[in-house]
Coordinates of C-alpha atoms in Angstrom, one line a residue:
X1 CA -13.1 -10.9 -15.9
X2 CA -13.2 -7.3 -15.5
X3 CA -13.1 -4.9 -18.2
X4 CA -12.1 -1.0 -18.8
X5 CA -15.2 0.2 -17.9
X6 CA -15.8 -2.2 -14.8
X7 CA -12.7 -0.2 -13.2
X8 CA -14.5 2.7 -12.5
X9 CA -17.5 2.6 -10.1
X10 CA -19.0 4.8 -7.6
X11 CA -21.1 4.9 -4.8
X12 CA -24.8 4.4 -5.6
X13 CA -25.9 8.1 -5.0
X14 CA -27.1 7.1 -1.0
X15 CA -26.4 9.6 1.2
X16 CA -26.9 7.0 3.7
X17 CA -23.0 5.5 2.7
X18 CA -21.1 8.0 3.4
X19 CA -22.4 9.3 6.5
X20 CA -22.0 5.9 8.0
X21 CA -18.4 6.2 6.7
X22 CA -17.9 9.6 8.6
X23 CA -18.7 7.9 12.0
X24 CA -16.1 5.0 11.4
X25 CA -12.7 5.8 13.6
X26 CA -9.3 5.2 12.4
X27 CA -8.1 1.7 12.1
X28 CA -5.6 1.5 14.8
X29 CA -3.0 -0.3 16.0
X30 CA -4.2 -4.3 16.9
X31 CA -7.0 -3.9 14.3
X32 CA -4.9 -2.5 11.6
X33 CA -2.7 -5.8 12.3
X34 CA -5.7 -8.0 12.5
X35 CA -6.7 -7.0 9.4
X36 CA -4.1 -7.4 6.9
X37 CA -3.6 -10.9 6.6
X38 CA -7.2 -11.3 5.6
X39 CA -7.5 -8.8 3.4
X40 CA -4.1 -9.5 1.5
X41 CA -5.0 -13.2 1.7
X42 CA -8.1 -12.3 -0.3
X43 CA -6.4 -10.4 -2.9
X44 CA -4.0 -11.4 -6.0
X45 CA -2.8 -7.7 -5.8
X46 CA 0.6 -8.5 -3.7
X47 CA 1.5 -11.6 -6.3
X48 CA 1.1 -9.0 -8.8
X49 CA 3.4 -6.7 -7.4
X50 CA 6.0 -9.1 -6.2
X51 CA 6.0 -10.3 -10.0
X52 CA 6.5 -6.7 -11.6
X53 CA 9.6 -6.3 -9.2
X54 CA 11.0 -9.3 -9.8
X55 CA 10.3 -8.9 -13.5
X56 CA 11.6 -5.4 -13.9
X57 CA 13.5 -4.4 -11.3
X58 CA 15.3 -7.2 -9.3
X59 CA 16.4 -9.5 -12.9
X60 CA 17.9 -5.9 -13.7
X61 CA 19.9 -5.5 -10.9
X62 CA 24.2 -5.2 -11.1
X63 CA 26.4 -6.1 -8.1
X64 CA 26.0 -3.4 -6.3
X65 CA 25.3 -3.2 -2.7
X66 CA 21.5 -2.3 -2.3
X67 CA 21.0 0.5 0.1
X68 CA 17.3 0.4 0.7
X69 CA 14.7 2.4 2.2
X70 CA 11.3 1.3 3.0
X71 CA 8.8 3.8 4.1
X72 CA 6.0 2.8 6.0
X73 CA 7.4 -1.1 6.3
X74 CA 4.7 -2.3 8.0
X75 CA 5.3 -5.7 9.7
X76 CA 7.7 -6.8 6.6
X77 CA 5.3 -9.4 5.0
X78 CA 6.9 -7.1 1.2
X79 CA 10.1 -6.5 2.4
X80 CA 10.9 -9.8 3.0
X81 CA 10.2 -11.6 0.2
X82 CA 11.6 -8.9 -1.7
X83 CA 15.1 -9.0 0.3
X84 CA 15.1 -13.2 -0.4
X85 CA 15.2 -12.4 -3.9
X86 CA 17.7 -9.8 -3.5
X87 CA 20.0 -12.5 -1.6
X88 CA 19.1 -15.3 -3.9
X89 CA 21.0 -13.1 -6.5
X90 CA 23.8 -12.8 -4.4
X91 CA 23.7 -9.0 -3.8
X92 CA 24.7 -7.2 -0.6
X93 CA 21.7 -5.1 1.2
X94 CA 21.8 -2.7 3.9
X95 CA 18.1 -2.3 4.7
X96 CA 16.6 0.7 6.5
X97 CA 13.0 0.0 7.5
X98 CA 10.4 3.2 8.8
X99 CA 7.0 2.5 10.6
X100 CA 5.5 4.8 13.3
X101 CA 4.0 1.6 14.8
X102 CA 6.1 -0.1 17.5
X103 CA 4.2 -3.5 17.2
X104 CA 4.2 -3.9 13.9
X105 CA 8.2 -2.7 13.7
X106 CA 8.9 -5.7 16.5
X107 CA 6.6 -7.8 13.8
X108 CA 9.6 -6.6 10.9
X109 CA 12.3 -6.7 12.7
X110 CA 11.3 -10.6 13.8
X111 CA 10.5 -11.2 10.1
X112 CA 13.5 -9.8 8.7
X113 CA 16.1 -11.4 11.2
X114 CA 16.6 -14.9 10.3
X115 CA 18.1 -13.3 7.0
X116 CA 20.0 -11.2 8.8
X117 CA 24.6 -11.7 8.0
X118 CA 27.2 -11.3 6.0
X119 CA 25.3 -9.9 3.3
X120 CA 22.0 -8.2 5.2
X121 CA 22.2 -5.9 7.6
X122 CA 19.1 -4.5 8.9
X123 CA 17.7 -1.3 10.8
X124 CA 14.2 -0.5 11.7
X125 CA 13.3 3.2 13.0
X126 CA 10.3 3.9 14.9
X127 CA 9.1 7.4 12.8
X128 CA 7.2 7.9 10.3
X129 CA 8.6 9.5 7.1
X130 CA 7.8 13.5 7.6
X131 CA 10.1 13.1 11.0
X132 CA 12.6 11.0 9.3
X133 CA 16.1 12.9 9.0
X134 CA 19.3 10.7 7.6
X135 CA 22.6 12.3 5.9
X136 CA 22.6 9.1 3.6
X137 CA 21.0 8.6 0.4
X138 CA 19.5 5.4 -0.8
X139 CA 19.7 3.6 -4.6
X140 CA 16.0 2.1 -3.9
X141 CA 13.5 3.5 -2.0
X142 CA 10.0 1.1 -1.5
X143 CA 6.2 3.1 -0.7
X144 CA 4.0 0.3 -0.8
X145 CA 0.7 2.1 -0.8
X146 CA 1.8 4.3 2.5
X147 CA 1.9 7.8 0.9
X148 CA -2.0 7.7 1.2
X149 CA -1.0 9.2 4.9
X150 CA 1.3 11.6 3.7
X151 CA -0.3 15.1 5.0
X152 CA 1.5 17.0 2.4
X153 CA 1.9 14.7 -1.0
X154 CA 4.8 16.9 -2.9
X155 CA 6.8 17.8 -0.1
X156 CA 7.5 14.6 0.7
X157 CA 7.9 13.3 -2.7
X158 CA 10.6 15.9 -3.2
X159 CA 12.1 14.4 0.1
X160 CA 11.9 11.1 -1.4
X161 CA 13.5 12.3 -4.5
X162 CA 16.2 13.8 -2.7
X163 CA 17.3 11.3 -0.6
X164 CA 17.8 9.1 -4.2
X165 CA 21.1 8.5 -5.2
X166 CA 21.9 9.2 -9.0
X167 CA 20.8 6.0 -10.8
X168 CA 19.1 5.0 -7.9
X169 CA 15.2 4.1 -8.0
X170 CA 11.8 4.8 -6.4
X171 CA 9.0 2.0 -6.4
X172 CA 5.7 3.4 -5.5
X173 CA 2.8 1.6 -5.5
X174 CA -0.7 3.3 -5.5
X175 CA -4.3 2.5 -5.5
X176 CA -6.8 4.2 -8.8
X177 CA -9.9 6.0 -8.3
X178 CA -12.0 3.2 -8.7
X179 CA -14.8 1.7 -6.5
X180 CA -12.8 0.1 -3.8
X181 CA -11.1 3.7 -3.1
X182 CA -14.4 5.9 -2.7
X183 CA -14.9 3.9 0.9
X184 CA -11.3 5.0 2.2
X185 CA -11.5 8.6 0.5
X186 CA -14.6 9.4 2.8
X187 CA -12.6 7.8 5.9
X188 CA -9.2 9.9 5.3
X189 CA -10.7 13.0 4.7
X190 CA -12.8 12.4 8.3
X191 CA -10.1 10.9 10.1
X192 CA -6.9 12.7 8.9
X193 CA -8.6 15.6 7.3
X194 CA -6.9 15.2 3.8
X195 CA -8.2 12.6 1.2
X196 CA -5.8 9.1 0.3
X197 CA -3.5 10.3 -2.3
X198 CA -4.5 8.1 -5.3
X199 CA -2.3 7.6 -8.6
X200 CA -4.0 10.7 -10.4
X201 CA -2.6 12.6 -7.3
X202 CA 1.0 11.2 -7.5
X203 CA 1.2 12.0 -11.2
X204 CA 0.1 15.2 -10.8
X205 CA 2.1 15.9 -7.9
X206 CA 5.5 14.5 -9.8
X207 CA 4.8 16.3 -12.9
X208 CA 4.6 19.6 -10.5
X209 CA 7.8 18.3 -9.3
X210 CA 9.2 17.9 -12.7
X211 CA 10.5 14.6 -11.7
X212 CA 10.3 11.5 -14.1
X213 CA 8.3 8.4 -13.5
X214 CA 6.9 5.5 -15.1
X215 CA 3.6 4.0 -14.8
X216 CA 1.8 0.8 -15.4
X217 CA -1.4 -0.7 -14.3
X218 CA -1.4 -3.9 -12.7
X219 CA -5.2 -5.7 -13.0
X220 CA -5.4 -7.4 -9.9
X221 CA -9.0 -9.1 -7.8
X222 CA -10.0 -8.6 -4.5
X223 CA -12.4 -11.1 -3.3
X224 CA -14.6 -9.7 -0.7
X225 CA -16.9 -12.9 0.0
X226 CA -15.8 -13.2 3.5
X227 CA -17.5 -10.2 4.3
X228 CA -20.8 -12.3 4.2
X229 CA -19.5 -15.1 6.0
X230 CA -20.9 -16.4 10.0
X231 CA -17.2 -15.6 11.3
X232 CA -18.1 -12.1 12.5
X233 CA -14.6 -10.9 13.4
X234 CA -13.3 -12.1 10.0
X235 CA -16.0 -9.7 8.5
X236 CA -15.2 -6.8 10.4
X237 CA -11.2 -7.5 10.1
X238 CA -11.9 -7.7 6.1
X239 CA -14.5 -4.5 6.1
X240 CA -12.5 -2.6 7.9
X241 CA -9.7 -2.6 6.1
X242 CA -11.3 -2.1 2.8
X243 CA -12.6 1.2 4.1
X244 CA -9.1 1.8 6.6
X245 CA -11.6 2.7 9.4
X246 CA -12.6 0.5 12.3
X247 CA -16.0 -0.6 11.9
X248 CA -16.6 -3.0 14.9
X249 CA -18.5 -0.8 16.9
X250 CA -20.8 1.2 14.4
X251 CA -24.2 0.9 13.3
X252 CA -25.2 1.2 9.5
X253 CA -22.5 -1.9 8.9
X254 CA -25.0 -3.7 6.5
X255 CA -25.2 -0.7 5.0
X256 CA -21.9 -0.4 3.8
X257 CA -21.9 -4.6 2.9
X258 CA -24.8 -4.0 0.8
X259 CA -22.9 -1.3 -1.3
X260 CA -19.7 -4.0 -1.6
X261 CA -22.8 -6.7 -2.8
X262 CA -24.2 -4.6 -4.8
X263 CA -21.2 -3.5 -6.9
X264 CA -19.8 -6.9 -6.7
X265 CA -19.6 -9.4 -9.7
X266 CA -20.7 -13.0 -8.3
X267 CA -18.8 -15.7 -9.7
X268 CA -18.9 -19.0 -8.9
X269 CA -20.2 -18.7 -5.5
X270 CA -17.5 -16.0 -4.5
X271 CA -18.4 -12.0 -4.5
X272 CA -14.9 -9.9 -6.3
X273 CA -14.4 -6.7 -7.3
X274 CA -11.5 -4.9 -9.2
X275 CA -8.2 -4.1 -7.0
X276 CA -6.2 -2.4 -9.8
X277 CA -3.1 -0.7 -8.5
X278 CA -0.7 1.4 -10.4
X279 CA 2.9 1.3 -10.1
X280 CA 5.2 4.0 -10.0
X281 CA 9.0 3.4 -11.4
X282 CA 10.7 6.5 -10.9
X283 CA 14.7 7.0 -11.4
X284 CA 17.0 9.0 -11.1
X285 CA 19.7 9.0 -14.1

């Protein structure tokens, strides 16, 4: 569907874009929450990465107790279907889950307890990961595309690396510098005052680090055609979490769903556009 040299596109050179983006407030709390489901409903991206661990890391995995650490857990939609497959295997887990949001955290920890026994214990902490202080180290650690909020990239990499134990793993996944990410790149640098920390910032950063990592590409499709549905809150749920900024209550909105039209391919009645993400496999031996 989409080849190399569909994965990277820009902005048309409009001005008009970006300044519209600069007046869009951070996506917070109920509409962050409101917005997932859509927007990962409309995406093959989390198959994809489900598949890859379950391919390369979970079919690899010895009898060892799993002492995990997710950072930025979100409401657990990942880490649950990740932990089944840990369980179906038979393996012991002792699960530490991190989110600074205390309604998404009740969300995880009401996901994650019906699998809670013998052989899952679970913990979720209200912080978010440059606050987080622990004496124990972990043999898999889980950033599923939350480092983009990371105010200093390599210092808390390093602090990610440290808490590894040796033979241990790091699964990071991260979005490319491709279409899609020019939206949220204007909105973090207004909002938070650094940009999102895309792959060509992690590898960077790790290679500055001098620690070793792996990376692959998975080609995944995000189909944005809701965004020019008659359900209005649907639209704004699904805009505004392609550009992580609230767009409710902004004029120049068609502005910015022209630009996703525009750039779109239209197939079959549906408007999609690449949602590559790159994976990070990074271990310690």
């Amino acid at each position: 569907m989409f080849g190399n040299t569909d994965e990277i596109l820009y902005f048309p050179d409009d001005p008009a874009v970006r300044e519209i983006l600069k007046t869009c407030p951070p996506l917070e709390r109920e509409k962050y929450k409101d917005g997932q489901p859509i927007f990962r409903q409309s995406s093959n991206q989390q198959k994809l990465m489900q598949g890859w661990l379950e391919e390369n890391f979970e079919a690899h995995q010895g009898s060892e107790p799993i002492r995990f650490l997710s950072i930025g857990a979100g409401t657990g939609i990942f880490d649950e279907q990740l932990i089944q497959g840990f369980l179906r295997r038979g393996l012991q887990i002792q699960y530490e889950g991190l989110d600074p949001n205390q309604e998404v955290l009740k969300l995880l920890e009401k996901s994650l307890r019906p699998l809670t026994g013998d052989r899952l214990t679970v913990s979720a902490l209200l912080s978010d990961f440059e606050s987080f202080q622990t004496s124990k180290k972990f043999n898999f650690i889980l950033l599923v595309h939350t480092h983009y909020f990371f105010y200093d990239l390599g210092q808390n990499l390093q602090k990610a690396w440290d808490l590894l134990e040796e033979g241990g793993n790091i699964i990071l996944y991260s979005a490319l510098d491709i279409f899609l990410s020019q939206f949220f790149n204007v909105t973090f640098q207004s909002n938070f005052g650094h940009p999102p920390w895309l792959s060509h910032h992690v590898q960077e950063a790790l290679k500055t680090l001098h620690i070793p990592f792996r990376r692959e590409s998975l080609r995944a499709v995000l189909d944005i055609s809701t965004c020019f549905g008659e359900n209005e809150k649907a639209v704004n749920d699904l805009l505004s979490f392609i550009i992580h900024a609230d767009v409710s209550n902004i004029s120049g909105r068609d502005v910015l769903l022209a630009c996703l039209k525009e750039n779109a391919i239209h197939e079959n009645g549906r408007y999609l556009l690449p949602h590559t993400v790159d994976v990070f496999n990074i271990s310690k031996t």
